[in-house]
Coordinates of C-alpha atoms in Angstrom, one line a residue:
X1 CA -56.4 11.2 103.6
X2 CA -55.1 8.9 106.6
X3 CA -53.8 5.7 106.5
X4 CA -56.3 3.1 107.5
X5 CA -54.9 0.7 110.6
X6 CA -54.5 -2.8 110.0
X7 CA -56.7 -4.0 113.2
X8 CA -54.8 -7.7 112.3
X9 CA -51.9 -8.6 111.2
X10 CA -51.0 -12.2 110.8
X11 CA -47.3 -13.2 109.2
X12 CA -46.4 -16.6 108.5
X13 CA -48.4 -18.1 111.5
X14 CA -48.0 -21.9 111.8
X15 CA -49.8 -24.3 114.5
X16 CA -48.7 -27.7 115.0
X17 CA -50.1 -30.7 117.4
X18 CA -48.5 -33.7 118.4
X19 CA -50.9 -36.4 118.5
X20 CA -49.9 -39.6 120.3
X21 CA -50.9 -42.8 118.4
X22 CA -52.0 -45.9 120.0
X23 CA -52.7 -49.7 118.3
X24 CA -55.5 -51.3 119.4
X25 CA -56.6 -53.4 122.0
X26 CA -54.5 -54.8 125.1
X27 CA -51.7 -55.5 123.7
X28 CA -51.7 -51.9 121.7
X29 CA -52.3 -50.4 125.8
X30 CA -48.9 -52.4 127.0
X31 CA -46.5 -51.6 124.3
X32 CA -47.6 -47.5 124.9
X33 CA -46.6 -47.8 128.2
X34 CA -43.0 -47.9 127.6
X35 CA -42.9 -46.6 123.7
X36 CA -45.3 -44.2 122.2
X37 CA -45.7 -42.9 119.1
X38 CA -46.4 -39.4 118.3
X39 CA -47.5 -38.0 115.0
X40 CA -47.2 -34.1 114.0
X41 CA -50.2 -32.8 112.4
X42 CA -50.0 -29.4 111.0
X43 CA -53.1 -27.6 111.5
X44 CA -52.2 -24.1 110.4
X45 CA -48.9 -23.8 108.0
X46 CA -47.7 -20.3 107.0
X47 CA -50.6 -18.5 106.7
X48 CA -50.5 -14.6 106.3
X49 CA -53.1 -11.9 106.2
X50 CA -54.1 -8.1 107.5
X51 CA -57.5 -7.2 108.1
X52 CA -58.4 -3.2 108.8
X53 CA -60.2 -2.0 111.3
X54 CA -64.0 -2.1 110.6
X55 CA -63.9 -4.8 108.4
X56 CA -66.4 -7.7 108.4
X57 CA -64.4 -10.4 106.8
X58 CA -65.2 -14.4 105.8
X59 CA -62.8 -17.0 107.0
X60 CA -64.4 -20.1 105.2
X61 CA -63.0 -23.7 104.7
X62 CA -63.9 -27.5 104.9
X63 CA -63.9 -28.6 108.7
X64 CA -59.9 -29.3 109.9
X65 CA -59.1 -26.5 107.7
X66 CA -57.4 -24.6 110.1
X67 CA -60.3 -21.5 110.8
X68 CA -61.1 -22.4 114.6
X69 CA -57.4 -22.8 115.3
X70 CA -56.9 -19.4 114.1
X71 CA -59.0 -17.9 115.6
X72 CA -57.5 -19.1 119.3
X73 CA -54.5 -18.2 118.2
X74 CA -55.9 -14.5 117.7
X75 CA -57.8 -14.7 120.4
X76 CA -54.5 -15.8 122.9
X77 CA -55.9 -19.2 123.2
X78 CA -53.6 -21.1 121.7
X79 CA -49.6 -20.3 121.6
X80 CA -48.2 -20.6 117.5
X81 CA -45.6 -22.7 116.6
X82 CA -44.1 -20.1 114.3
X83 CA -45.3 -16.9 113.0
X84 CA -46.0 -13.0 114.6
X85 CA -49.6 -11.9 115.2
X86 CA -50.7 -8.6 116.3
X87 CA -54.4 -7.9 117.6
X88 CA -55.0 -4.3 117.9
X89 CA -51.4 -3.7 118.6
X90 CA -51.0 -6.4 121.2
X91 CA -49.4 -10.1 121.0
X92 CA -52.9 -12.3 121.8
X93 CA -50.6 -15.1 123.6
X94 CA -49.6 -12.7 126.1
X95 CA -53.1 -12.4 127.4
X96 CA -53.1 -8.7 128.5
X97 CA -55.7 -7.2 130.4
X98 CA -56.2 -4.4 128.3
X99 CA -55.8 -6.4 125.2
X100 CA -58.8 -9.3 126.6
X101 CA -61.4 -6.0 126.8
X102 CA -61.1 -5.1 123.6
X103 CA -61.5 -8.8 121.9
X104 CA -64.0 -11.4 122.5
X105 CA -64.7 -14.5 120.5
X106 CA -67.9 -16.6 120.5
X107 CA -68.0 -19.9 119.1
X108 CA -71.5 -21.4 117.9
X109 CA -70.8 -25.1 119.7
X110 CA -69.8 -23.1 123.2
X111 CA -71.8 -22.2 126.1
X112 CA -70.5 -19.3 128.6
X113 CA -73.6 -18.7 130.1
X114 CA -74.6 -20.2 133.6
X115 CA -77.2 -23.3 132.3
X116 CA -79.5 -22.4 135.7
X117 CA -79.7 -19.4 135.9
X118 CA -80.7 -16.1 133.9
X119 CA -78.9 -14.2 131.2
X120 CA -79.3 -11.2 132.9
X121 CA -76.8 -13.0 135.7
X122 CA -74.3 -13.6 133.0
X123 CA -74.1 -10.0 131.9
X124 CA -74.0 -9.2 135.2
X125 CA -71.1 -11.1 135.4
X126 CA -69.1 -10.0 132.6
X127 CA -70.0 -5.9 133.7
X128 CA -67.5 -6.7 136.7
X129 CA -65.1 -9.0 134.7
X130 CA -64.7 -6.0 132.0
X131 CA -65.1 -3.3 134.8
X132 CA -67.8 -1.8 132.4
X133 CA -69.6 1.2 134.8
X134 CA -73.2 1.2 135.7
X135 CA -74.4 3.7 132.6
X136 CA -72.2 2.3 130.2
X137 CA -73.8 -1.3 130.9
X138 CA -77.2 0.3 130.6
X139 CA -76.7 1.8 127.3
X140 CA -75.4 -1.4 126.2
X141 CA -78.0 -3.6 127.4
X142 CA -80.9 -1.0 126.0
X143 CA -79.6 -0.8 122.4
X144 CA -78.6 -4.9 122.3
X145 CA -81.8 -5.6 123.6
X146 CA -83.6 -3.5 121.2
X147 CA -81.2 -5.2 118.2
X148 CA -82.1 -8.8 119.1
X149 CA -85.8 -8.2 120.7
X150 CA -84.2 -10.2 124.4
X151 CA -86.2 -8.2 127.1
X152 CA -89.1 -10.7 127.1
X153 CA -86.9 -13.7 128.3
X154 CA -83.7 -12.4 129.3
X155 CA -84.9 -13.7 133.4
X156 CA -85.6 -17.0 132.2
X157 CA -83.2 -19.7 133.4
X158 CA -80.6 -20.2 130.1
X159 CA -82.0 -24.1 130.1
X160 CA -85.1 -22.9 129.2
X161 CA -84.5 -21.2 126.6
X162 CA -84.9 -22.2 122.9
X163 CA -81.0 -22.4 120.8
X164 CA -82.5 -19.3 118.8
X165 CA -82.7 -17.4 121.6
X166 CA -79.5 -18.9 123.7
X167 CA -77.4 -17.9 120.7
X168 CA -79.2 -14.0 121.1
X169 CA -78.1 -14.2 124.6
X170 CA -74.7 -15.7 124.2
X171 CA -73.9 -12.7 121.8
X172 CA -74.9 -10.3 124.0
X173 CA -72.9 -11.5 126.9
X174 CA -69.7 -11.5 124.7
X175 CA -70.6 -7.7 123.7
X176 CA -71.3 -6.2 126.6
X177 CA -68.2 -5.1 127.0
X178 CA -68.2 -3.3 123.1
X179 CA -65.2 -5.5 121.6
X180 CA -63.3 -3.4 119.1
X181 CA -62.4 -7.1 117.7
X182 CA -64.9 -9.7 117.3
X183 CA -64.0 -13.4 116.5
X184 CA -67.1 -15.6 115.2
X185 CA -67.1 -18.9 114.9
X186 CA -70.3 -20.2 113.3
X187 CA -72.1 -18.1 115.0
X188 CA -75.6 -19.5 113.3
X189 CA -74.8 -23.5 113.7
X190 CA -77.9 -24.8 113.8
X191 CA -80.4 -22.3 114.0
X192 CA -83.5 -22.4 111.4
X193 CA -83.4 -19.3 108.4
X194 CA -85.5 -17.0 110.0
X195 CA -82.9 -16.9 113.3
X196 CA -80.2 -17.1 110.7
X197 CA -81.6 -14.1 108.7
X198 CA -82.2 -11.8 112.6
X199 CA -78.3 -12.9 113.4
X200 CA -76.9 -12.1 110.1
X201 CA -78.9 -8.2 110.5
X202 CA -78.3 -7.9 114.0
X203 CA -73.9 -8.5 112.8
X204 CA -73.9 -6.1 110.0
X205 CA -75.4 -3.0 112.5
X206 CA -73.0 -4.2 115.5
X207 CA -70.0 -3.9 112.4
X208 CA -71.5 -0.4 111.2
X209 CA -72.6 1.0 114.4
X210 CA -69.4 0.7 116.6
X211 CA -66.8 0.1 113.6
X212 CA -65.8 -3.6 115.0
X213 CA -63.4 -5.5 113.2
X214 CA -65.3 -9.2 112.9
X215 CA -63.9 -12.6 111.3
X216 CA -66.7 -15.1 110.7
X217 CA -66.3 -18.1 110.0
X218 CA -69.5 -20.0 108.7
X219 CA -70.7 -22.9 106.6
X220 CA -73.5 -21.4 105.5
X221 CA -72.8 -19.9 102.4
X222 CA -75.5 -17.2 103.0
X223 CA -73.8 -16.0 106.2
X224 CA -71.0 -15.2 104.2
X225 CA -72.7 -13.9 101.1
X226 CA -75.4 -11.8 103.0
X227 CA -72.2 -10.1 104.9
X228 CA -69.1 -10.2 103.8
X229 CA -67.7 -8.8 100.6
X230 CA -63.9 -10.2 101.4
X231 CA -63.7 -13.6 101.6
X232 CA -60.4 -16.0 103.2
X233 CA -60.6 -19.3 102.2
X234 CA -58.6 -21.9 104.1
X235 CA -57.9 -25.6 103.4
X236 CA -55.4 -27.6 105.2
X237 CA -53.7 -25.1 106.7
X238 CA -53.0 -22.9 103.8
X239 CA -55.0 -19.9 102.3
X240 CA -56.1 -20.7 99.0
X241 CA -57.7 -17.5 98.2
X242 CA -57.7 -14.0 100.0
X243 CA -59.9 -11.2 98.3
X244 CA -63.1 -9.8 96.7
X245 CA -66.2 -12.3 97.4
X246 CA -67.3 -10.8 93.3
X247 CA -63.8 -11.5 91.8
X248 CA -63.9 -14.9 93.1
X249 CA -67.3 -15.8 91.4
X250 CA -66.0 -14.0 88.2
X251 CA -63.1 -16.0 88.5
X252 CA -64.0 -19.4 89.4
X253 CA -67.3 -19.5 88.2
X254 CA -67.4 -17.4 84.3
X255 CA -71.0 -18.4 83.5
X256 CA -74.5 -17.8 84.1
X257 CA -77.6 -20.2 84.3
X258 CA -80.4 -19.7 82.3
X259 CA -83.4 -21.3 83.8
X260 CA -86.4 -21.8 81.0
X261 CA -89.9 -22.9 81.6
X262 CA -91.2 -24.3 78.0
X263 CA -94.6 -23.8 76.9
X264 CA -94.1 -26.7 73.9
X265 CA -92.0 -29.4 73.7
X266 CA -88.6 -27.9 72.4
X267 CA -86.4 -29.1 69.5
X268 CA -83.0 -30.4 70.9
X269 CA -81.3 -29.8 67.6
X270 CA -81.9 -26.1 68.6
X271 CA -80.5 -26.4 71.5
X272 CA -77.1 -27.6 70.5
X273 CA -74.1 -25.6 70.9
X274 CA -75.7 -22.9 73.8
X275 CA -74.2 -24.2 76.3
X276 CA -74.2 -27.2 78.5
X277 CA -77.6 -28.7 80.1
X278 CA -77.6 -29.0 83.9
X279 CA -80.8 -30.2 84.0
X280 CA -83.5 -31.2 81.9
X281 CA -87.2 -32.1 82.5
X282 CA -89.6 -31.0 80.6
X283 CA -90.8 -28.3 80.9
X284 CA -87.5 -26.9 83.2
X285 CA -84.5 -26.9 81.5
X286 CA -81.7 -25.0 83.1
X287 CA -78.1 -24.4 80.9
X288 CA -75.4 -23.0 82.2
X289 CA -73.4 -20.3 79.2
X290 CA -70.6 -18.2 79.7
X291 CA -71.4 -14.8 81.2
X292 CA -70.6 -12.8 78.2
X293 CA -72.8 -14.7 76.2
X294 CA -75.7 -15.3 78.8
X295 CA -77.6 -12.3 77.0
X296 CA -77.2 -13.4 73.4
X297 CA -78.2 -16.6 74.3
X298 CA -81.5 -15.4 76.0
X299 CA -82.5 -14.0 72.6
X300 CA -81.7 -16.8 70.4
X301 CA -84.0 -19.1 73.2
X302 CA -87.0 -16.4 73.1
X303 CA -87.2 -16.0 69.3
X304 CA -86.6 -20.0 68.5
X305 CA -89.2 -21.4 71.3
X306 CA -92.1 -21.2 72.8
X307 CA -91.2 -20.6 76.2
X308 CA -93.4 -19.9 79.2
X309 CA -90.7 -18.0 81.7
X310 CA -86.8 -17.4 81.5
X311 CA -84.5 -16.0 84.0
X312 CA -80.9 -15.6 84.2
X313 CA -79.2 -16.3 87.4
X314 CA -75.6 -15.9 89.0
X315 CA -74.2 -19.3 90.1
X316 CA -74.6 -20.3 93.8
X317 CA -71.6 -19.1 95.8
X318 CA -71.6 -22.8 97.5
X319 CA -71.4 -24.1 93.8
X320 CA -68.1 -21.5 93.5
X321 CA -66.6 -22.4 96.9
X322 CA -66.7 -26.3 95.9
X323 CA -64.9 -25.5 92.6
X324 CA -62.4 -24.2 94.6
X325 CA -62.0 -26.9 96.8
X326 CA -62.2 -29.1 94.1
X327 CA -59.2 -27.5 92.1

């Protein structure tokens, strides 16, 4: 059995910014002239991680946490204060030619296609940029296409287009060179849940059909939940949790909820001691119990009531990820 290649490596990276400071008004505008102030923030601090090839991995945190600067840093973008990275083998702040084919990193709030004109000129573009041949752009094109459903307004001036279908494009134009390494950064900002849903499906075959190595970084929960099962979660600067997307539920988050629609009025005597209420009115109540007693519980409610409908439910992973914050 071979040893399975860590696509990225990241050891101790840290990423500072000086910030210059300036009081207000006139008088704040003179004195910077001939003494400014300068204030270090730390947007990254010793953070360390590997991620193996083919893996489709969460990078999640509050906004400043630290997951866009990362990423440029990954990406050669930004030069690190401290720390080693390694990207397929190669430093990213050394920018290699060979090294920028095999990355490429789209960022939901960025536009690299040409406003007036079509997509198809973009991709056009990019084919020479990457020095992608004439059949290998052709399969590319056909089987992206196909995954996204684009041929029908691909020739359509890019300001024309609705942001479903810019973000389609904009994907496409940062594939068509086949990154082995794929860097997104909310790539569904804004879109509505049925373009969210055709983005998230459209990911998970790019990750199993060509064995990409992708970091997403999302604040939609169900981005995350829908595709990866490793979660990183970052908060000012500093990984809080690096693992398993299940052991972090089981961990932070040892309870069910038990949502019960009564037929009668029920006694709240009875319901005393089976765990606490997160919401009650009548006829929903909904109680949150620990997991090992979420069945038992169930029981007890079905014999001693008259109840309608009763389902048990994992808690929401946005209801997890805030406990973690929180702590």
């Amino acid at each position: 059995m071979g040893l399975v290649m860590a696509a990225i490596s990241v050891s101790h990276l840290s990423k500072n910014y000086q910030t210059f400071q300036k009081d207000p008004g006139l008088v704040g505008s003179i004195k910077s002239l001939f003494s400014r102030k300068y204030e270090t923030v730390k947007a990254v601090s010793d953070i360390s991680f590997k991620i193996n090839e083919g893996e489709l991995v969460g990078f999640i945190g509050p906004n400043g946490a630290g997951k866009t600067t990362t990423l440029k840093c990954l990406s050669g973008l930004l030069y690190p204060t401290k720390g080693e990275l390694s990207v397929l083998g190669f430093s990213p702040f050394k920018r290699e030619k060979e090294f920028l084919k095999q990355i490429s990193l789209v960022m939901g709030q960025k536009n690299q296609l040409w406003w007036d004109l079509p997509a198809v000129d973009t991709f056009l573009l990019n084919k020479e940029i990457y020095e992608v041949s004439d059949s290998d752009y052709k399969v590319t094109i056909d089987e992206l296409s196909k995954l996204l459903d684009i041929s029908e307004f691909i020739k359509i001036p890019v300001r024309k287009l609705s942001l479903g279908q810019r973000m389609k494009v904009e994907l496409i134009a940062a594939l068509i060179h086949r990154p082995k390494v794929l860097f997104l950064d909310e790539p569904t900002i804004g879109l509505d849940v049925v373009m969210q849903k055709n983005l998230r499906e459209f990911i998970k075959e790019y990750n199993s059909r060509y064995k990409a190595t992708i970091i997403l970084t999302s604040h939609y929960m169900g981005d995350v939940e829908a595709l990866c099962k490793r979660i990183i979660i970052i908060d000012h600067g500093k990984i809080l949790f690096d693992g398993l997307l299940s052991d972090l539920v089981k961990k932070h988050a040892p309870y069910k909820l038990i949502k019960i629609i009564f037929k009668d009025f029920p006694n709240p005597q009875k319901l005393e001691g089976l765990g606490t209420v997160k919401h009650f009115e009548y006829p929903n109540l909904t109680l949150s119990v620990s997991a090992e007693k979420s069945n038992d519980s169930a029981s007890f409610l079905l014999k001693n009531f008259s109840i309608e409908d009763i389902v048990i439910e994992d808690p929401q992973v946005e209801d997890v990820i805030r406990d973690v914050f929180t702590k």
